Amino acid sequence: MNGVDRPASPTTTEDTPSTPGWVESSLDAILTELPVAAEKLAALRAGYLDCLAGCGRAGDLDAEHDACRSAFLGGLASVLDLSAPDRRALEQKLEKLELDISSNI
């Protein structure tokens, strides 16, 4: 067997849902505006990206994004005390990111 005649097998990349690279860079741009070190946000960031990546391609994508955002903001509250206007501004930026994801599917 020379490799050409072997059946193709999926890689781990194909087995694991992920978001496009631009989503990560867009989220990072949003998070750099927060008054907290990136290291403190790393686990929350990863969880949010994983949640977004796991959102279905059919059905109610908005509801799935809402759940991801809600979980992220809930976790963020334990790391950073944002005022109501700052929290709403952050939420709107995340909603815009999610809308961009939806429009690129």
Backbone as JSON, one array per atom type, in Angstrom:
{
  "sequence": "MNGVDRPASPTTTEDTPSTPGWVESSLDAILTELPVAAEKLAALRAGYLDCLAGCGRAGDLDAEHDACRSAFLGGLASVLDLSAPDRRALEQKLEKLELDISSNI",
  "N": [[0.84, -1.17, 0.0], [0.6, 2.16, -0.86], [-0.4, 4.44, 0.25], [-2.05, 6.0, -1.33], [-4.01, 4.28, -2.11], [-5.35, 3.77, 0.22], [-8.26, 4.09, 2.28], [-9.71, 7.27, 2.99], [-9.43, 8.81, 6.14], [-11.02, 10.54, 8.82], [-9.63, 13.47, 10.32], [-8.67, 14.76, 13.55], [-9.35, 17.39, 13.53], [-11.52, 17.48, 11.83], [-13.33, 16.1, 13.33], [-13.96, 17.64, 15.51], [-15.94, 20.34, 16.32], [-15.39, 23.73, 15.38], [-14.8, 27.27, 15.5], [-14.51, 29.69, 12.86], [-11.3, 31.2, 12.21], [-11.41, 34.02, 12.17], [-13.38, 34.6, 13.98], [-12.27, 34.15, 16.49], [-10.26, 36.14, 16.53], [-11.85, 38.41, 16.34], [-13.33, 38.22, 18.72], [-11.23, 38.43, 20.54], [-10.47, 41.09, 20.09], [-12.69, 42.4, 21.13], [-12.55, 41.59, 23.81], [-10.14, 42.72, 24.67], [-10.75, 45.25, 25.34], [-11.74, 45.17, 27.86], [-11.22, 45.8, 31.35], [-9.34, 43.83, 32.48], [-6.95, 41.23, 32.95], [-5.89, 39.2, 30.21], [-5.28, 36.56, 30.83], [-6.96, 35.95, 32.95], [-9.33, 35.76, 31.67], [-9.09, 33.67, 29.96], [-10.14, 30.98, 30.27], [-12.9, 31.48, 30.23], [-13.15, 32.67, 27.71], [-12.35, 30.53, 26.06], [-14.39, 28.7, 26.67], [-16.65, 30.06, 25.72], [-16.06, 30.26, 22.97], [-16.0, 27.5, 22.37], [-18.65, 26.87, 22.9], [-19.96, 28.44, 20.95], [-18.95, 27.19, 18.68], [-20.18, 24.73, 18.87], [-22.79, 25.23, 18.29], [-25.74, 24.48, 16.52], [-26.31, 24.09, 12.98], [-28.75, 24.3, 11.96], [-32.17, 24.93, 12.84], [-32.89, 26.87, 15.74], [-30.66, 29.03, 15.75], [-30.15, 31.52, 16.84], [-31.16, 31.32, 19.47], [-29.4, 29.43, 20.48], [-26.98, 30.84, 20.33], [-27.66, 32.89, 22.09], [-27.72, 31.48, 24.51], [-25.03, 30.75, 24.77], [-23.83, 33.28, 24.99], [-25.07, 34.23, 27.32], [-24.1, 32.42, 29.24], [-21.37, 33.02, 29.09], [-21.34, 35.74, 29.9], [-22.36, 35.43, 32.46], [-20.31, 33.96, 33.7], [-18.29, 35.83, 33.44], [-19.07, 37.76, 35.24], [-18.14, 36.79, 37.64], [-15.5, 37.34, 37.53], [-15.14, 39.99, 36.87], [-16.49, 43.07, 37.76], [-18.79, 44.63, 36.14], [-20.37, 47.69, 35.25], [-23.87, 48.3, 34.71], [-24.36, 49.69, 32.21], [-21.88, 49.21, 30.91], [-21.85, 46.44, 30.82], [-24.03, 45.98, 29.14], [-23.09, 47.19, 26.8], [-20.96, 45.48, 26.18], [-22.41, 43.13, 25.81], [-23.86, 43.82, 23.52], [-21.8, 43.98, 21.64], [-20.99, 41.32, 21.57], [-23.35, 40.17, 20.61], [-23.36, 41.27, 18.05], [-21.08, 40.03, 16.99], [-22.01, 37.37, 17.01], [-24.12, 37.62, 15.2], [-22.67, 38.17, 12.9], [-21.41, 35.69, 12.62], [-23.65, 34.06, 12.12], [-24.5, 35.13, 9.68], [-22.51, 34.32, 8.02], [-22.72, 31.65, 7.64]],
  "CA": [[0.0, 0.0, 0.0], [1.42, 3.36, -0.95], [-1.12, 5.56, 0.86], [-3.05, 6.5, -2.26], [-5.12, 3.34, -2.19], [-5.99, 3.64, 1.52], [-9.43, 4.96, 2.42], [-9.49, 8.48, 3.78], [-9.98, 8.79, 7.5], [-11.13, 11.9, 9.31], [-8.65, 13.93, 11.3], [-9.32, 15.3, 14.74], [-9.91, 18.69, 13.17], [-12.84, 17.25, 11.25], [-14.2, 15.52, 14.34], [-14.25, 18.61, 16.55], [-16.43, 21.61, 15.77], [-14.61, 24.91, 15.75], [-15.23, 28.51, 14.86], [-13.49, 30.21, 11.94], [-10.26, 32.0, 12.87], [-11.8, 35.42, 12.33], [-14.23, 34.73, 15.18], [-11.36, 34.28, 17.62], [-9.61, 37.46, 16.53], [-12.89, 39.41, 16.65], [-13.61, 38.13, 20.15], [-10.07, 38.98, 21.25], [-10.56, 42.55, 19.99], [-13.73, 42.81, 22.08], [-12.11, 41.35, 25.19], [-9.02, 43.59, 25.04], [-11.31, 46.5, 25.87], [-12.13, 44.97, 29.26], [-10.14, 46.11, 32.3], [-8.92, 42.62, 33.18], [-5.9, 40.54, 32.21], [-6.34, 38.15, 29.3], [-5.15, 35.27, 31.5], [-8.16, 35.73, 33.77], [-10.45, 35.51, 30.77], [-8.77, 32.57, 29.05], [-11.09, 29.86, 30.38], [-14.21, 31.97, 29.77], [-13.01, 32.84, 26.27], [-12.35, 29.19, 25.45], [-15.73, 28.13, 26.83], [-17.56, 30.77, 24.81], [-15.75, 29.81, 21.61], [-16.46, 26.11, 22.25], [-20.1, 26.9, 22.85], [-20.33, 28.93, 19.62], [-18.6, 26.16, 17.69], [-21.12, 23.63, 18.99], [-24.14, 25.62, 17.89], [-26.21, 23.79, 15.32], [-26.42, 24.84, 11.73], [-30.18, 24.4, 11.64], [-32.95, 25.19, 14.05], [-32.86, 28.23, 16.27], [-29.28, 29.41, 16.0], [-30.15, 32.68, 17.74], [-31.35, 30.84, 20.84], [-28.15, 28.78, 20.89], [-26.02, 31.92, 20.58], [-28.08, 33.56, 23.33], [-27.3, 30.65, 25.64], [-23.57, 30.88, 24.87], [-23.55, 34.62, 25.49], [-25.54, 34.3, 28.7], [-23.14, 31.67, 30.07], [-20.13, 33.79, 29.11], [-21.54, 36.93, 30.73], [-22.5, 34.97, 33.83], [-18.98, 33.64, 34.18], [-17.52, 37.06, 33.5], [-19.46, 38.47, 36.46], [-17.33, 36.32, 38.76], [-14.14, 37.83, 37.33], [-15.13, 41.43, 36.66], [-17.73, 43.74, 38.13], [-19.11, 45.65, 35.14], [-21.58, 48.48, 35.45], [-24.94, 47.87, 33.81], [-24.14, 50.17, 30.84], [-20.72, 48.52, 30.32], [-22.26, 45.06, 30.53], [-24.9, 46.02, 27.97], [-22.24, 47.49, 25.65], [-20.27, 44.23, 25.88], [-23.42, 42.21, 25.29], [-24.17, 44.23, 22.15], [-20.67, 43.59, 20.8], [-21.07, 39.87, 21.4], [-24.49, 39.93, 19.73], [-22.9, 41.62, 16.7], [-20.21, 38.92, 16.59], [-22.87, 36.21, 16.73], [-24.84, 37.93, 13.96], [-21.69, 37.97, 11.83], [-21.25, 34.24, 12.46], [-24.87, 33.56, 11.48], [-24.59, 35.58, 8.28], [-21.45, 33.67, 7.25], [-22.96, 30.2, 7.57]],
  "C": [[0.89, 1.25, 0.0], [0.73, 4.59, -0.37], [-2.22, 6.1, -0.03], [-4.26, 5.59, -2.28], [-5.78, 3.06, -0.84], [-7.22, 4.54, 1.6], [-9.08, 6.18, 3.3], [-10.11, 8.3, 5.15], [-10.0, 10.21, 8.03], [-10.01, 12.22, 10.3], [-9.39, 14.46, 12.51], [-9.92, 16.66, 14.46], [-11.31, 18.52, 12.61], [-13.83, 16.72, 12.27], [-14.66, 16.54, 15.37], [-14.76, 19.9, 15.93], [-15.55, 22.75, 16.24], [-15.19, 26.12, 15.03], [-14.15, 28.93, 13.87], [-12.5, 31.1, 12.7], [-10.64, 33.45, 13.09], [-12.67, 35.63, 13.55], [-13.34, 34.93, 16.4], [-10.72, 35.66, 17.67], [-10.62, 38.57, 16.83], [-13.23, 39.41, 18.13], [-12.45, 38.72, 20.95], [-10.08, 40.51, 21.22], [-11.6, 43.1, 20.97], [-13.2, 42.7, 23.51], [-10.95, 42.24, 25.61], [-9.5, 44.92, 25.6], [-11.7, 46.38, 27.34], [-10.95, 45.23, 30.18], [-9.74, 44.89, 33.14], [-7.89, 41.91, 32.3], [-6.46, 39.39, 31.38], [-6.27, 36.77, 29.96], [-6.37, 34.94, 32.35], [-9.38, 35.38, 32.92], [-10.26, 34.28, 29.9], [-9.78, 31.44, 29.09], [-12.48, 30.27, 29.89], [-14.22, 32.13, 28.25], [-13.11, 31.49, 25.57], [-13.73, 28.55, 25.53], [-16.74, 28.76, 25.89], [-17.33, 30.33, 23.37], [-16.2, 28.37, 21.39], [-17.97, 26.05, 22.11], [-20.57, 27.36, 21.47], [-20.07, 27.88, 18.55], [-19.6, 25.01, 17.71], [-22.54, 23.97, 18.6], [-24.51, 24.96, 16.58], [-26.3, 24.69, 14.12], [-27.87, 24.99, 11.3], [-30.92, 24.66, 12.94], [-32.8, 26.64, 14.48], [-31.45, 28.6, 16.7], [-29.19, 30.59, 16.96], [-30.29, 32.26, 19.19], [-30.08, 30.17, 21.36], [-27.08, 29.82, 21.18], [-26.36, 32.66, 21.86], [-27.62, 32.8, 24.56], [-25.79, 30.75, 25.85], [-23.2, 32.22, 25.49], [-23.93, 34.77, 26.96], [-24.56, 33.59, 29.64], [-21.83, 32.44, 30.19], [-20.26, 34.99, 30.04], [-21.71, 36.56, 32.2], [-21.16, 34.63, 34.45], [-18.12, 34.89, 34.34], [-17.83, 37.85, 34.77], [-18.64, 38.03, 37.67], [-15.89, 36.83, 38.69], [-14.07, 39.35, 37.33], [-16.5, 42.01, 36.99], [-17.96, 44.88, 37.14], [-20.36, 46.41, 35.54], [-22.62, 48.0, 34.44], [-24.73, 48.4, 32.38], [-22.95, 49.48, 30.15], [-21.06, 47.08, 29.97], [-23.13, 45.03, 29.27], [-24.09, 46.31, 26.71], [-21.48, 46.23, 25.21], [-21.24, 43.23, 25.25], [-23.75, 42.54, 23.83], [-23.05, 43.86, 21.19], [-20.67, 42.09, 20.54], [-22.22, 39.49, 20.48], [-24.11, 40.21, 18.28], [-21.99, 40.52, 16.16], [-21.02, 37.7, 16.2], [-23.66, 36.42, 15.44], [-23.92, 37.74, 12.76], [-21.47, 36.48, 11.56], [-22.45, 33.68, 11.7], [-24.92, 33.93, 9.99], [-23.52, 34.93, 7.4], [-21.61, 32.16, 7.15], [-23.54, 29.85, 6.22]]
}
